[in-house]
Coordinates of C-alpha atoms in Angstrom, one line a residue:
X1 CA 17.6 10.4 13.8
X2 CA 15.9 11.5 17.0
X3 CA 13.6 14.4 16.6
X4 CA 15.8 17.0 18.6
X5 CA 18.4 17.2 15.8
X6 CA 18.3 20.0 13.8
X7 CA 16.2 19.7 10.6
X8 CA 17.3 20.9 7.2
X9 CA 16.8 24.4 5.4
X10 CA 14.9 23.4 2.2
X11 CA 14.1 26.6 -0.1
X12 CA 11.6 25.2 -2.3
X13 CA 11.6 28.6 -4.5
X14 CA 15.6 28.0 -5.2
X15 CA 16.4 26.6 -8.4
X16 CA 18.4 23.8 -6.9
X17 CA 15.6 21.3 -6.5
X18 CA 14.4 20.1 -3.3
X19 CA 16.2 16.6 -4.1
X20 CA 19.2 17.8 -4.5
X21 CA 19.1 20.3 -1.4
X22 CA 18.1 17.2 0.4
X23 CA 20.9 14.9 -0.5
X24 CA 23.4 17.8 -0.1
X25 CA 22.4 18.8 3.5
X26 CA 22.5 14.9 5.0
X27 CA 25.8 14.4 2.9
X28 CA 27.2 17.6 4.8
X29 CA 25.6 16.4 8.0
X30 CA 27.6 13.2 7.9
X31 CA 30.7 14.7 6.6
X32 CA 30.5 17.2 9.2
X33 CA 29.7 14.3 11.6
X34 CA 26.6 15.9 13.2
X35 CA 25.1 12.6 11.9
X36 CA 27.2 9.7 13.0
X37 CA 27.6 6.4 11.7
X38 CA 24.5 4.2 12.6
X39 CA 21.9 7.1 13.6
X40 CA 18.8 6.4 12.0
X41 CA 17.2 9.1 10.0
X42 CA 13.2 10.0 10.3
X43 CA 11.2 7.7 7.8
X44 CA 10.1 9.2 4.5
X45 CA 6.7 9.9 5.7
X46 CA 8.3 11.8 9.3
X47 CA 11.0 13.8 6.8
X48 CA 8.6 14.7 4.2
X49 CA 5.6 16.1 7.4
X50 CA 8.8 18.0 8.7
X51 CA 10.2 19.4 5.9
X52 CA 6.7 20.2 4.0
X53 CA 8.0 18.0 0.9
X54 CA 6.6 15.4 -1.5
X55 CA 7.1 11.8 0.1
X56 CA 8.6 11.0 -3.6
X57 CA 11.0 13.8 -3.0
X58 CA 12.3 12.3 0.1
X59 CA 12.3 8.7 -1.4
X60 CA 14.4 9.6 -4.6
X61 CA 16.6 11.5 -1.8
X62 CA 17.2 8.5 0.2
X63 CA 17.8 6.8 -2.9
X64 CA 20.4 8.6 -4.0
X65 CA 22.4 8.8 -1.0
X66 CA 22.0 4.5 -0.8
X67 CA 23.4 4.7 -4.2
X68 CA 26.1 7.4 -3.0
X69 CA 27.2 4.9 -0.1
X70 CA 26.1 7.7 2.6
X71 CA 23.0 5.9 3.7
X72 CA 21.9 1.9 4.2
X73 CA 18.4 0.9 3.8
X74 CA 17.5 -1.9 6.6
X75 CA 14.7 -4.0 5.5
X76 CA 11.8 -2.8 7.7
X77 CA 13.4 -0.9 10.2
X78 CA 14.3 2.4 7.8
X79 CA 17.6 4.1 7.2
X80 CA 21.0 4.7 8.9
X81 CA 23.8 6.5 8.5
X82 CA 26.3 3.8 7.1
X83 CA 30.1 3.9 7.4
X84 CA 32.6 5.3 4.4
X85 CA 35.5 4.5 3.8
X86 CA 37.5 7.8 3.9
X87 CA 40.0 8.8 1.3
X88 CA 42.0 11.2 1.1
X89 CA 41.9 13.7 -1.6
X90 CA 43.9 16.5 -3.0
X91 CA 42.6 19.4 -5.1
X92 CA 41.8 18.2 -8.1
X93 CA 40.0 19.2 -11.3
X94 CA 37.6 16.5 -11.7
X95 CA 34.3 17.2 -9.2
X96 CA 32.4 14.0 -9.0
X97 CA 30.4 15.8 -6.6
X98 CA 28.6 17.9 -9.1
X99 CA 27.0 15.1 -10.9
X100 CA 25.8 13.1 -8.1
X101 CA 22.5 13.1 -9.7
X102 CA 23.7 11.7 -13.3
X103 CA 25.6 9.3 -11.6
X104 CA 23.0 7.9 -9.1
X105 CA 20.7 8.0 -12.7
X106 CA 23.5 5.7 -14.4
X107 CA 24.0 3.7 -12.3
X108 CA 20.3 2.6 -11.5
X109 CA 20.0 2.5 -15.5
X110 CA 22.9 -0.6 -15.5
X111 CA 21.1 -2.0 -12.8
X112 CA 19.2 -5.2 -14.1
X113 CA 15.9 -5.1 -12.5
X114 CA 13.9 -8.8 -12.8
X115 CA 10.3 -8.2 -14.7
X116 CA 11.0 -4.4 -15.2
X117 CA 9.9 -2.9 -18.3
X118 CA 12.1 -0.2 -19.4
X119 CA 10.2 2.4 -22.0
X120 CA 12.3 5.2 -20.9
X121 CA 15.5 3.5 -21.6
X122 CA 17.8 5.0 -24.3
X123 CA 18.7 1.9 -26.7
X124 CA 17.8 -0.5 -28.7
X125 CA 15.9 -3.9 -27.7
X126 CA 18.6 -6.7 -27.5
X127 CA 16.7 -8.8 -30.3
X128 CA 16.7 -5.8 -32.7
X129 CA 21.0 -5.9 -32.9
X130 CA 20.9 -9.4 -34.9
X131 CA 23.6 -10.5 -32.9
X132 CA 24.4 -13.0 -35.6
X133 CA 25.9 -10.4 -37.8
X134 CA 28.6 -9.4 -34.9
X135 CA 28.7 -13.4 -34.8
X136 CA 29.9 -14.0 -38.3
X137 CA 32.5 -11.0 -38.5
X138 CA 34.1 -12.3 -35.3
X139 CA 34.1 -15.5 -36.8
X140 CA 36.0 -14.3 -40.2
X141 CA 38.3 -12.4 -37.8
X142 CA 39.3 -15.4 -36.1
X143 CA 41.0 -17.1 -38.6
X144 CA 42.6 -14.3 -40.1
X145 CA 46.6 -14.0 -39.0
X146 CA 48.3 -11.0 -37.7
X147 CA 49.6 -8.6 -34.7
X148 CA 46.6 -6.9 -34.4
X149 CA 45.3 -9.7 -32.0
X150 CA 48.2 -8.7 -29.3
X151 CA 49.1 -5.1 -30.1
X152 CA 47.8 -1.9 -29.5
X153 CA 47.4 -0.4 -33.1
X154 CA 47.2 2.5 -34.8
X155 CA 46.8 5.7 -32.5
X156 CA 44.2 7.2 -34.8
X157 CA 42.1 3.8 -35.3
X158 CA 42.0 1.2 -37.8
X159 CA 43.3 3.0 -41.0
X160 CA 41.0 0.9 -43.9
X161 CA 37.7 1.8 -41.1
X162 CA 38.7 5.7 -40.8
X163 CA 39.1 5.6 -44.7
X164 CA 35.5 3.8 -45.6
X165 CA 34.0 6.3 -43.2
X166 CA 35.4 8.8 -44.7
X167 CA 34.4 7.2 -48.6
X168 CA 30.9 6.0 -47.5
X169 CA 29.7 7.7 -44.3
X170 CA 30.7 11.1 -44.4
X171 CA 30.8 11.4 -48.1
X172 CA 26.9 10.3 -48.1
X173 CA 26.5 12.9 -46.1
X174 CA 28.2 15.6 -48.0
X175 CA 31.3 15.8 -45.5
X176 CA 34.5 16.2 -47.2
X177 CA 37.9 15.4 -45.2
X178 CA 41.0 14.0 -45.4
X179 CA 42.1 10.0 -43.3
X180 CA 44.2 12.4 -40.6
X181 CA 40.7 14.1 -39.7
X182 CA 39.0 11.1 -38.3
X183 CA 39.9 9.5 -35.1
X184 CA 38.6 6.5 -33.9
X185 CA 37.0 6.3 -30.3
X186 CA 35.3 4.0 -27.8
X187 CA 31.7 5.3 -28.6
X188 CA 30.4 8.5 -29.0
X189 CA 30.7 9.7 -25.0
X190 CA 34.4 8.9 -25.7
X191 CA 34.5 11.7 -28.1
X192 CA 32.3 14.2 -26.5
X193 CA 35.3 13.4 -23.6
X194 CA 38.2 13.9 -25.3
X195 CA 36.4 17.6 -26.9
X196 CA 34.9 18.3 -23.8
X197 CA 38.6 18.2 -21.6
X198 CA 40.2 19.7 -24.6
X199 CA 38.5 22.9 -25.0
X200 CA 37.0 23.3 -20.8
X201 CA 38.4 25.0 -18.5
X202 CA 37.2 25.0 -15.0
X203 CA 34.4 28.0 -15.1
X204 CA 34.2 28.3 -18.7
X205 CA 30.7 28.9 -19.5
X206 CA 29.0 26.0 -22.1
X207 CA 25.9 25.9 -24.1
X208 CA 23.9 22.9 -24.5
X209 CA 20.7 21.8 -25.7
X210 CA 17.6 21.9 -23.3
X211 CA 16.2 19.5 -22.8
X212 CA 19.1 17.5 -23.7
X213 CA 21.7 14.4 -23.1
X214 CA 21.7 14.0 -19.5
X215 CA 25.4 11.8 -19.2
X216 CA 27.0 14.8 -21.2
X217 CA 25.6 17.6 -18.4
X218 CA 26.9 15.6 -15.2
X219 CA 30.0 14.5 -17.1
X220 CA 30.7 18.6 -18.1
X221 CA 29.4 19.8 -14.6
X222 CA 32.4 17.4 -13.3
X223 CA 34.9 19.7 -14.9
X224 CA 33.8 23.0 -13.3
X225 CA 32.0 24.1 -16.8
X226 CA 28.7 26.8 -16.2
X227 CA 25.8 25.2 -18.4
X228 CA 23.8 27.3 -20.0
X229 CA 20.4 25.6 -21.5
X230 CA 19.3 27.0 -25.2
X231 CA 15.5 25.9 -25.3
X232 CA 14.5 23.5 -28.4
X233 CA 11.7 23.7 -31.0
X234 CA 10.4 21.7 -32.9
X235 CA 12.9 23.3 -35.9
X236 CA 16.0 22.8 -33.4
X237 CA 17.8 25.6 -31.4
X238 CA 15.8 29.1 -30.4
X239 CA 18.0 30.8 -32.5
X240 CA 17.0 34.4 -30.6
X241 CA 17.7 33.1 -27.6
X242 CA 20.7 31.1 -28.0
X243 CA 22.3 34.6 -29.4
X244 CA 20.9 36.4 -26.2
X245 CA 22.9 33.6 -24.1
X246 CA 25.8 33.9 -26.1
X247 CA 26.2 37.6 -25.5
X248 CA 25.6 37.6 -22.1
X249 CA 27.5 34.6 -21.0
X250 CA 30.6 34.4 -23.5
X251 CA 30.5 30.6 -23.5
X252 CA 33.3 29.3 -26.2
X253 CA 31.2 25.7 -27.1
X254 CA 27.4 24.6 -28.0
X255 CA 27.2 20.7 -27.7
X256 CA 24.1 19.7 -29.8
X257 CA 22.3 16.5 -31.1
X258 CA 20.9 18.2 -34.5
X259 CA 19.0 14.7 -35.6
X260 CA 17.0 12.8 -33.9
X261 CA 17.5 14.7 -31.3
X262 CA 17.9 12.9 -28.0
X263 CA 14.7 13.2 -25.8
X264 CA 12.6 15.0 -28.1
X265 CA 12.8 13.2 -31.5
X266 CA 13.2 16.2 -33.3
X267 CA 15.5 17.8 -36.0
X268 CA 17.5 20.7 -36.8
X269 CA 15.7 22.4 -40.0
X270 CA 18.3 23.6 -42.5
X271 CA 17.1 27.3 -41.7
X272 CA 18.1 26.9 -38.1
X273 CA 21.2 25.0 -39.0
X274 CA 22.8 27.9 -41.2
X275 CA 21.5 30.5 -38.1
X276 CA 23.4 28.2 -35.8
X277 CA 26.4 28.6 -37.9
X278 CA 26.2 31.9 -38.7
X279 CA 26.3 32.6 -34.6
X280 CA 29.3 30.4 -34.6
X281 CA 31.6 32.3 -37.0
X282 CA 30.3 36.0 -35.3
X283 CA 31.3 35.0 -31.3
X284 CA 34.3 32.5 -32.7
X285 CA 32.4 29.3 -30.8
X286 CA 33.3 26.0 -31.4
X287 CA 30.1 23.5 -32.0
X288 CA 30.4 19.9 -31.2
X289 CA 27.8 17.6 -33.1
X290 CA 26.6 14.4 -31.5
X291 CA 25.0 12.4 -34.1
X292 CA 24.4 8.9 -32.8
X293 CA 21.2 8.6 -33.9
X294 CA 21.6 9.9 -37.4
X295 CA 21.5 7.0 -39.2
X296 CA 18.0 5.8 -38.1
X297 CA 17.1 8.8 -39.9
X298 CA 14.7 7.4 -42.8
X299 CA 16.1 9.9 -45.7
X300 CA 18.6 12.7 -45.4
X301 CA 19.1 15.7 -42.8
X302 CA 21.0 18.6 -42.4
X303 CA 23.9 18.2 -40.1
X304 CA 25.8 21.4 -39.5
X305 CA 29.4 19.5 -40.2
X306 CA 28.0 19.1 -43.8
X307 CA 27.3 22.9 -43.8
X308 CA 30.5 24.0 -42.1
X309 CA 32.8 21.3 -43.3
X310 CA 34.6 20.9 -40.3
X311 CA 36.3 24.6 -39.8
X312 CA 33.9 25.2 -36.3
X313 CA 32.3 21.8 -35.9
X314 CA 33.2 19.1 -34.0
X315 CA 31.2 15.6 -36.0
X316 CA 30.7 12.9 -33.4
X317 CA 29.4 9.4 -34.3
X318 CA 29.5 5.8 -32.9
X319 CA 27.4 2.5 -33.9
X320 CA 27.1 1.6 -30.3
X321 CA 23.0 2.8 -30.7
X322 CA 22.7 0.9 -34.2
X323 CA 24.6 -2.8 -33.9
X324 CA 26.6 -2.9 -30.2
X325 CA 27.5 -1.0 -27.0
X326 CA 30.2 -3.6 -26.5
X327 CA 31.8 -3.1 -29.2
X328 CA 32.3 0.6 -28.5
X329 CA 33.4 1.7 -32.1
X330 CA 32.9 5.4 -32.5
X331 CA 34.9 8.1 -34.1
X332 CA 35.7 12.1 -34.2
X333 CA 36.0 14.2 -37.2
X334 CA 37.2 17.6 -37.2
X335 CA 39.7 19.9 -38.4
X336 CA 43.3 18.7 -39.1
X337 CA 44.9 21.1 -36.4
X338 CA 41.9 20.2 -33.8
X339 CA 42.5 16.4 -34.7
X340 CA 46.0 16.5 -33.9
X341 CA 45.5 17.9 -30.2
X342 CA 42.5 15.6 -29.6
X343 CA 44.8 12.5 -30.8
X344 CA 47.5 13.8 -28.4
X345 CA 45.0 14.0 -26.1
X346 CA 43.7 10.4 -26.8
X347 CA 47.3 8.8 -26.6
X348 CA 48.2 10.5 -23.3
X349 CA 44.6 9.5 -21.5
X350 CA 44.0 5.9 -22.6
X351 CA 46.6 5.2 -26.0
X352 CA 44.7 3.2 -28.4
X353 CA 41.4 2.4 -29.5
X354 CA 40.7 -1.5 -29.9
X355 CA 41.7 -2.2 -33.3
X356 CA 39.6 -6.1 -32.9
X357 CA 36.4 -4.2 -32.5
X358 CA 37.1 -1.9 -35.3
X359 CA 38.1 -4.7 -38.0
X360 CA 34.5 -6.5 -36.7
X361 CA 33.1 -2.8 -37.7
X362 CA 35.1 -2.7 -40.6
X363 CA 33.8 -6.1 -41.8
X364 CA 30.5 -5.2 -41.3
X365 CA 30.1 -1.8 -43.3
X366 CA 32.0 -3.3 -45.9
X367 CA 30.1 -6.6 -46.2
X368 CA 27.0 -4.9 -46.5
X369 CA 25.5 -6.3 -43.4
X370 CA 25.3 -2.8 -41.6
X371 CA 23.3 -1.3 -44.4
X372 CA 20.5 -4.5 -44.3
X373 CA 20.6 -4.2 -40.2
X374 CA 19.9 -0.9 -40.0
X375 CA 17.4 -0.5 -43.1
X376 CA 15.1 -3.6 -41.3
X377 CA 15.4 -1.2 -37.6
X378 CA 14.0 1.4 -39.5
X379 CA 11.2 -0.2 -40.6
X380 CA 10.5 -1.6 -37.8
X381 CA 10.8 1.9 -35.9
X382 CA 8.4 3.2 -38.4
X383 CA 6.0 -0.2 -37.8
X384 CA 5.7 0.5 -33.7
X385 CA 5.9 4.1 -33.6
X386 CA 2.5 5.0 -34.7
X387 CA 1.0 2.4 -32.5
X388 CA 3.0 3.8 -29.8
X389 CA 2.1 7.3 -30.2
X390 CA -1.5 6.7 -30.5
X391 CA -1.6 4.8 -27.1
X392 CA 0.3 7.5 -25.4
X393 CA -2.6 9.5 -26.9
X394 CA -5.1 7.5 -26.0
X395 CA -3.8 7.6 -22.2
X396 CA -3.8 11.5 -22.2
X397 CA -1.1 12.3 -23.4
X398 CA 0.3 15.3 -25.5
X399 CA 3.0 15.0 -28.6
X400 CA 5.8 17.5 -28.8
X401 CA 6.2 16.8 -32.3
X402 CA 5.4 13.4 -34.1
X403 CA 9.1 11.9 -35.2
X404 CA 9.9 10.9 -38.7
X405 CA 12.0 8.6 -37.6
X406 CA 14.1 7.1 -34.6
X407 CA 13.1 5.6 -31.4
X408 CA 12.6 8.7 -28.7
X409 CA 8.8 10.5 -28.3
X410 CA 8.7 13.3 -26.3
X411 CA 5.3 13.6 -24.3
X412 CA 3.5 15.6 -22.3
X413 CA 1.7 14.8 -18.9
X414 CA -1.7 16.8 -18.6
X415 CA -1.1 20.2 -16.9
X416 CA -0.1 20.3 -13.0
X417 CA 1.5 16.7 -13.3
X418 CA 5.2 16.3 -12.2
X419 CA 6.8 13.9 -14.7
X420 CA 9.4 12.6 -11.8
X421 CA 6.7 12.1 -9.3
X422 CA 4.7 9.8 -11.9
X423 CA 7.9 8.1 -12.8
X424 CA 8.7 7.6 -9.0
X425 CA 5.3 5.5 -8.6
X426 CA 6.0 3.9 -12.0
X427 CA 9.1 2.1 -10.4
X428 CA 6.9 0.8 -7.4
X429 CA 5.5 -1.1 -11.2
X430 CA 8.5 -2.4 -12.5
X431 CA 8.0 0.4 -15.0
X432 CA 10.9 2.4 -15.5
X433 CA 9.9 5.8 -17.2
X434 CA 12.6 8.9 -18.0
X435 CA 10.9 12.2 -16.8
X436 CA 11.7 15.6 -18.9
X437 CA 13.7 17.0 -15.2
X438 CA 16.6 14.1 -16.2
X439 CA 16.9 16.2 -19.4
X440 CA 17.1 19.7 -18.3
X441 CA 20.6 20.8 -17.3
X442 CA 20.1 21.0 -13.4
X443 CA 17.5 18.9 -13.1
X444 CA 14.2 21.5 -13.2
X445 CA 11.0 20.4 -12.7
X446 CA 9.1 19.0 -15.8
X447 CA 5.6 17.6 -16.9
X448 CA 7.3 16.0 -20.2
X449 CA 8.5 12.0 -20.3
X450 CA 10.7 10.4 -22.9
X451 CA 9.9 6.9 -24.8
X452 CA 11.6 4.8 -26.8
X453 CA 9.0 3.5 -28.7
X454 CA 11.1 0.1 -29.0
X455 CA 10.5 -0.6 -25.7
X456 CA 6.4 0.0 -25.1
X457 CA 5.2 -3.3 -26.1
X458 CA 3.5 -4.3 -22.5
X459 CA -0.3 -3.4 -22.1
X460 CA 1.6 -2.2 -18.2
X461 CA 2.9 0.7 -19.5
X462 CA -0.3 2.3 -20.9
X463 CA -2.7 1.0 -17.9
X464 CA -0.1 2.3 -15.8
X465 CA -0.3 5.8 -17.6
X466 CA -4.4 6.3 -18.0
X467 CA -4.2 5.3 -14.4
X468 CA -2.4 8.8 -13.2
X469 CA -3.7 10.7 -16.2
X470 CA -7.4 9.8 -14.5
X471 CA -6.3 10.2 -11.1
X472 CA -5.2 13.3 -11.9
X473 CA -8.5 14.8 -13.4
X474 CA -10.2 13.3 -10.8
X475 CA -8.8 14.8 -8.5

């Protein structure tokens, strides 16, 4: 781009951040064709002198719009406006455009990256699932006769899985329901889905943990919903606060990950829980429960589905964390009048739920094999976690809270560090870190990271870290 064109407006004191201001004002350049197809822009150091901004700033912008398809990136020579192929839209509901930033996130997280190490990644190691128990199930499934191979099944799910969940599961965890309250879906973001288009309307205010599950904000900002962050304790929710938000914004759902919560490791108390409740059944708000990680939980938690038995909350699970993403087996449970829309609502969007991966399920849980699996990645959880912790220690870092179980620890940078700046320099590593701004609902700035303590066995990661701790107080 030559130097006569007109540069952006960047507000750095507006709570969009900069990244975001950048990628939106080259994407209405080029849409507005001011930028034509092939111009080259300035290089990341020319943008970043212009526009008074971080060089990381202007090289996560450039990233995003490669990933976007509004840029290319030329091997030594810098980056161009590159051609789109345009489409024509009608109004519609569904605003891609306001998760550009979640997407670009996903899709670099699917990305396989040669030699990267990946302790901000949100699963399991691939040699902690035991494939061999998958293995074994399939292999009973094989030789077993029946439609189930070729059709599509029952609407609601696999009828003997939806019943032991309801006999082992939920019962152990003092739920009590009925078969036609359970509905099977393809992993826990398939539920949050199904909820999430159910009971959003376009400007409906929603509140949501903060920091909190990253997916879920782009996925709700896509269908015009107003998020509204209620800051987390160590004890869960701010109570006082999240009533303050409810009152002033009128918002009709709370989406919340009560154990293990997902980045900060922590869990709702069973104080907070009956506040949370108690808030519910005053302003008539519906809560949705993500509990994914509940069951790496070493003893028992309050969730607030046990408490409320299903009258205001939505109970979300899936075993995609625990034995398989690809088998995507997760399920809903809920009221009976709430499950009947959402199974509507499931028929209409995508029918049924594979009925194959739910027998494998099925066999599993009842087989015993889920309850050996999961008791040995508890242990060894428990086993790496202090070690983990007291290396991020040992690099400078400060706890949140030290877990009592799970794989997330949420840490803090020394003071005046930007977690997505360190993580930025991190990639130049192979080292792919998840900085606290990925967790807030639009993407504020942040001195906190997120590991998964499963995945911080390299010596890189910690040399890496006392590295920019030092620099940092050296500087």
């Amino acid at each position: 781009m030559p130097e006569a064109l007109p540069l952006l407006t960047l507000n750095p004191e507006d709570s969009v951040p900069l990244v975001e201001q950048i990628v939106a004002g080259i994407k209405r350049l080029t849409e507005e064709r001011v930028l034509r197809v092939g111009t080259r822009l300035p290089s990341i150091r020319n943008f970043a002198t212009q526009h008074n901004v971080s060089r990381f700033t202007v090289v996560d912008a450039y990233d995003r719009l490669v990933a976007l398809g509004y840029l290319a990136s030329r091997r030594g020579s810098g980056f161009y406006v590159a051609a789109r192929q345009q489409v024509e839209v009608t109004a519609s509901t569904c605003r891609l455009d306001q998760a550009d930033d979640v997407l670009w996130l996903l899709h670099n997280t699917f990305q396989g990256i040669s030699g990267a190490v990946r302790p901000g990644c949100g699963w399991l190691p691939s040699d902690w699932l035991n494939p061999s128990v998958i293995q074994k199930s399939l292999h009973e499934l094989s030789r077993k006769p029946g439609e189930f191979l070729t059709g599509y099944g029952d609407v609601s799910g696999y009828q003997p899985l939806r019943q032991h969940l309801l006999q082992k599961h939920l019962s152990d965890i003092g739920i009590s329901a009925e078969v036609n309250q359970v509905i099977m879906t393809n992993g826990a973001t398939h539920g949050l889905d199904l909820a999430a288009r159910l009971l959003i309307r376009p400007g409906d205010a929603v509140l949501i943990d903060d920091p909190g599950y990253y997916t879920l904000f782009g996925y709700l900002k896509t269908l015009g919903a107003k998020l509204i962050g209620v800051p987390r304790n160590i004890n869960g929710p701010d109570v006082a606060r999240m009533e303050q938000l409810i009152q002033e914004f009128h918002p009709k759902l709370f989406f919340t990950n009560t154990v293990l919560h997902n980045p900060t490791g922590t869990s709702t108390s069973l104080a907070v829980a009956h506040q949370i409740l108690q808030l519910a059944e005053k302003h008539q708000l519906y809560i949705v429960e993500d509990d994914i990680y509940g069951d790496l939980h070493p003893s028992s938690a309050p969730r607030l589905a046990t408490l409320d038995q299903l009258k205001r909350v939505i109970y979300i699970s899936s075993f995609s964390k625990t034995i398989s993403a690809s088998l995507r087996v997760g399920f809903i449970a809920c009221a009976p009048e709430l499950a009947a829309r959402l199974l509507d609502l499931k028929l209409l969007s995508g029918l049924t739920t594979s009925e194959i991966n739910q027998r494998i399920m099925y066999q599993i849980l009842i087989e015993g094999r889920y309850r050996k699996h999961i008791e040995r990645v508890r242990s060894r959880l428990q086993e790496v976690r202090g070690q983990v912790i007291e290396q991020l220690e040992h690099s400078g870092l400060t706890l949140h809270v030290d877990p009592v179980g799970g794989m997330f620890v949420w840490a803090q940078l020394p003071a005046g560090q930007n977690a997505a700046e360190v993580a930025t320099l991190a990639t130049r590593e192979n080292i792919m870190l998840a900085p606290g701004n990925l967790f807030r609902p639009y993407q504020e700035p942040s001195s906190w990271l997120r590991f998964n303590v499963a995945h911080c066995n390299d010596d890189r990661i910690f040399d890496f870290l006392k590295r920019q701790v030092g620099m940092k107080a050296t500087s």
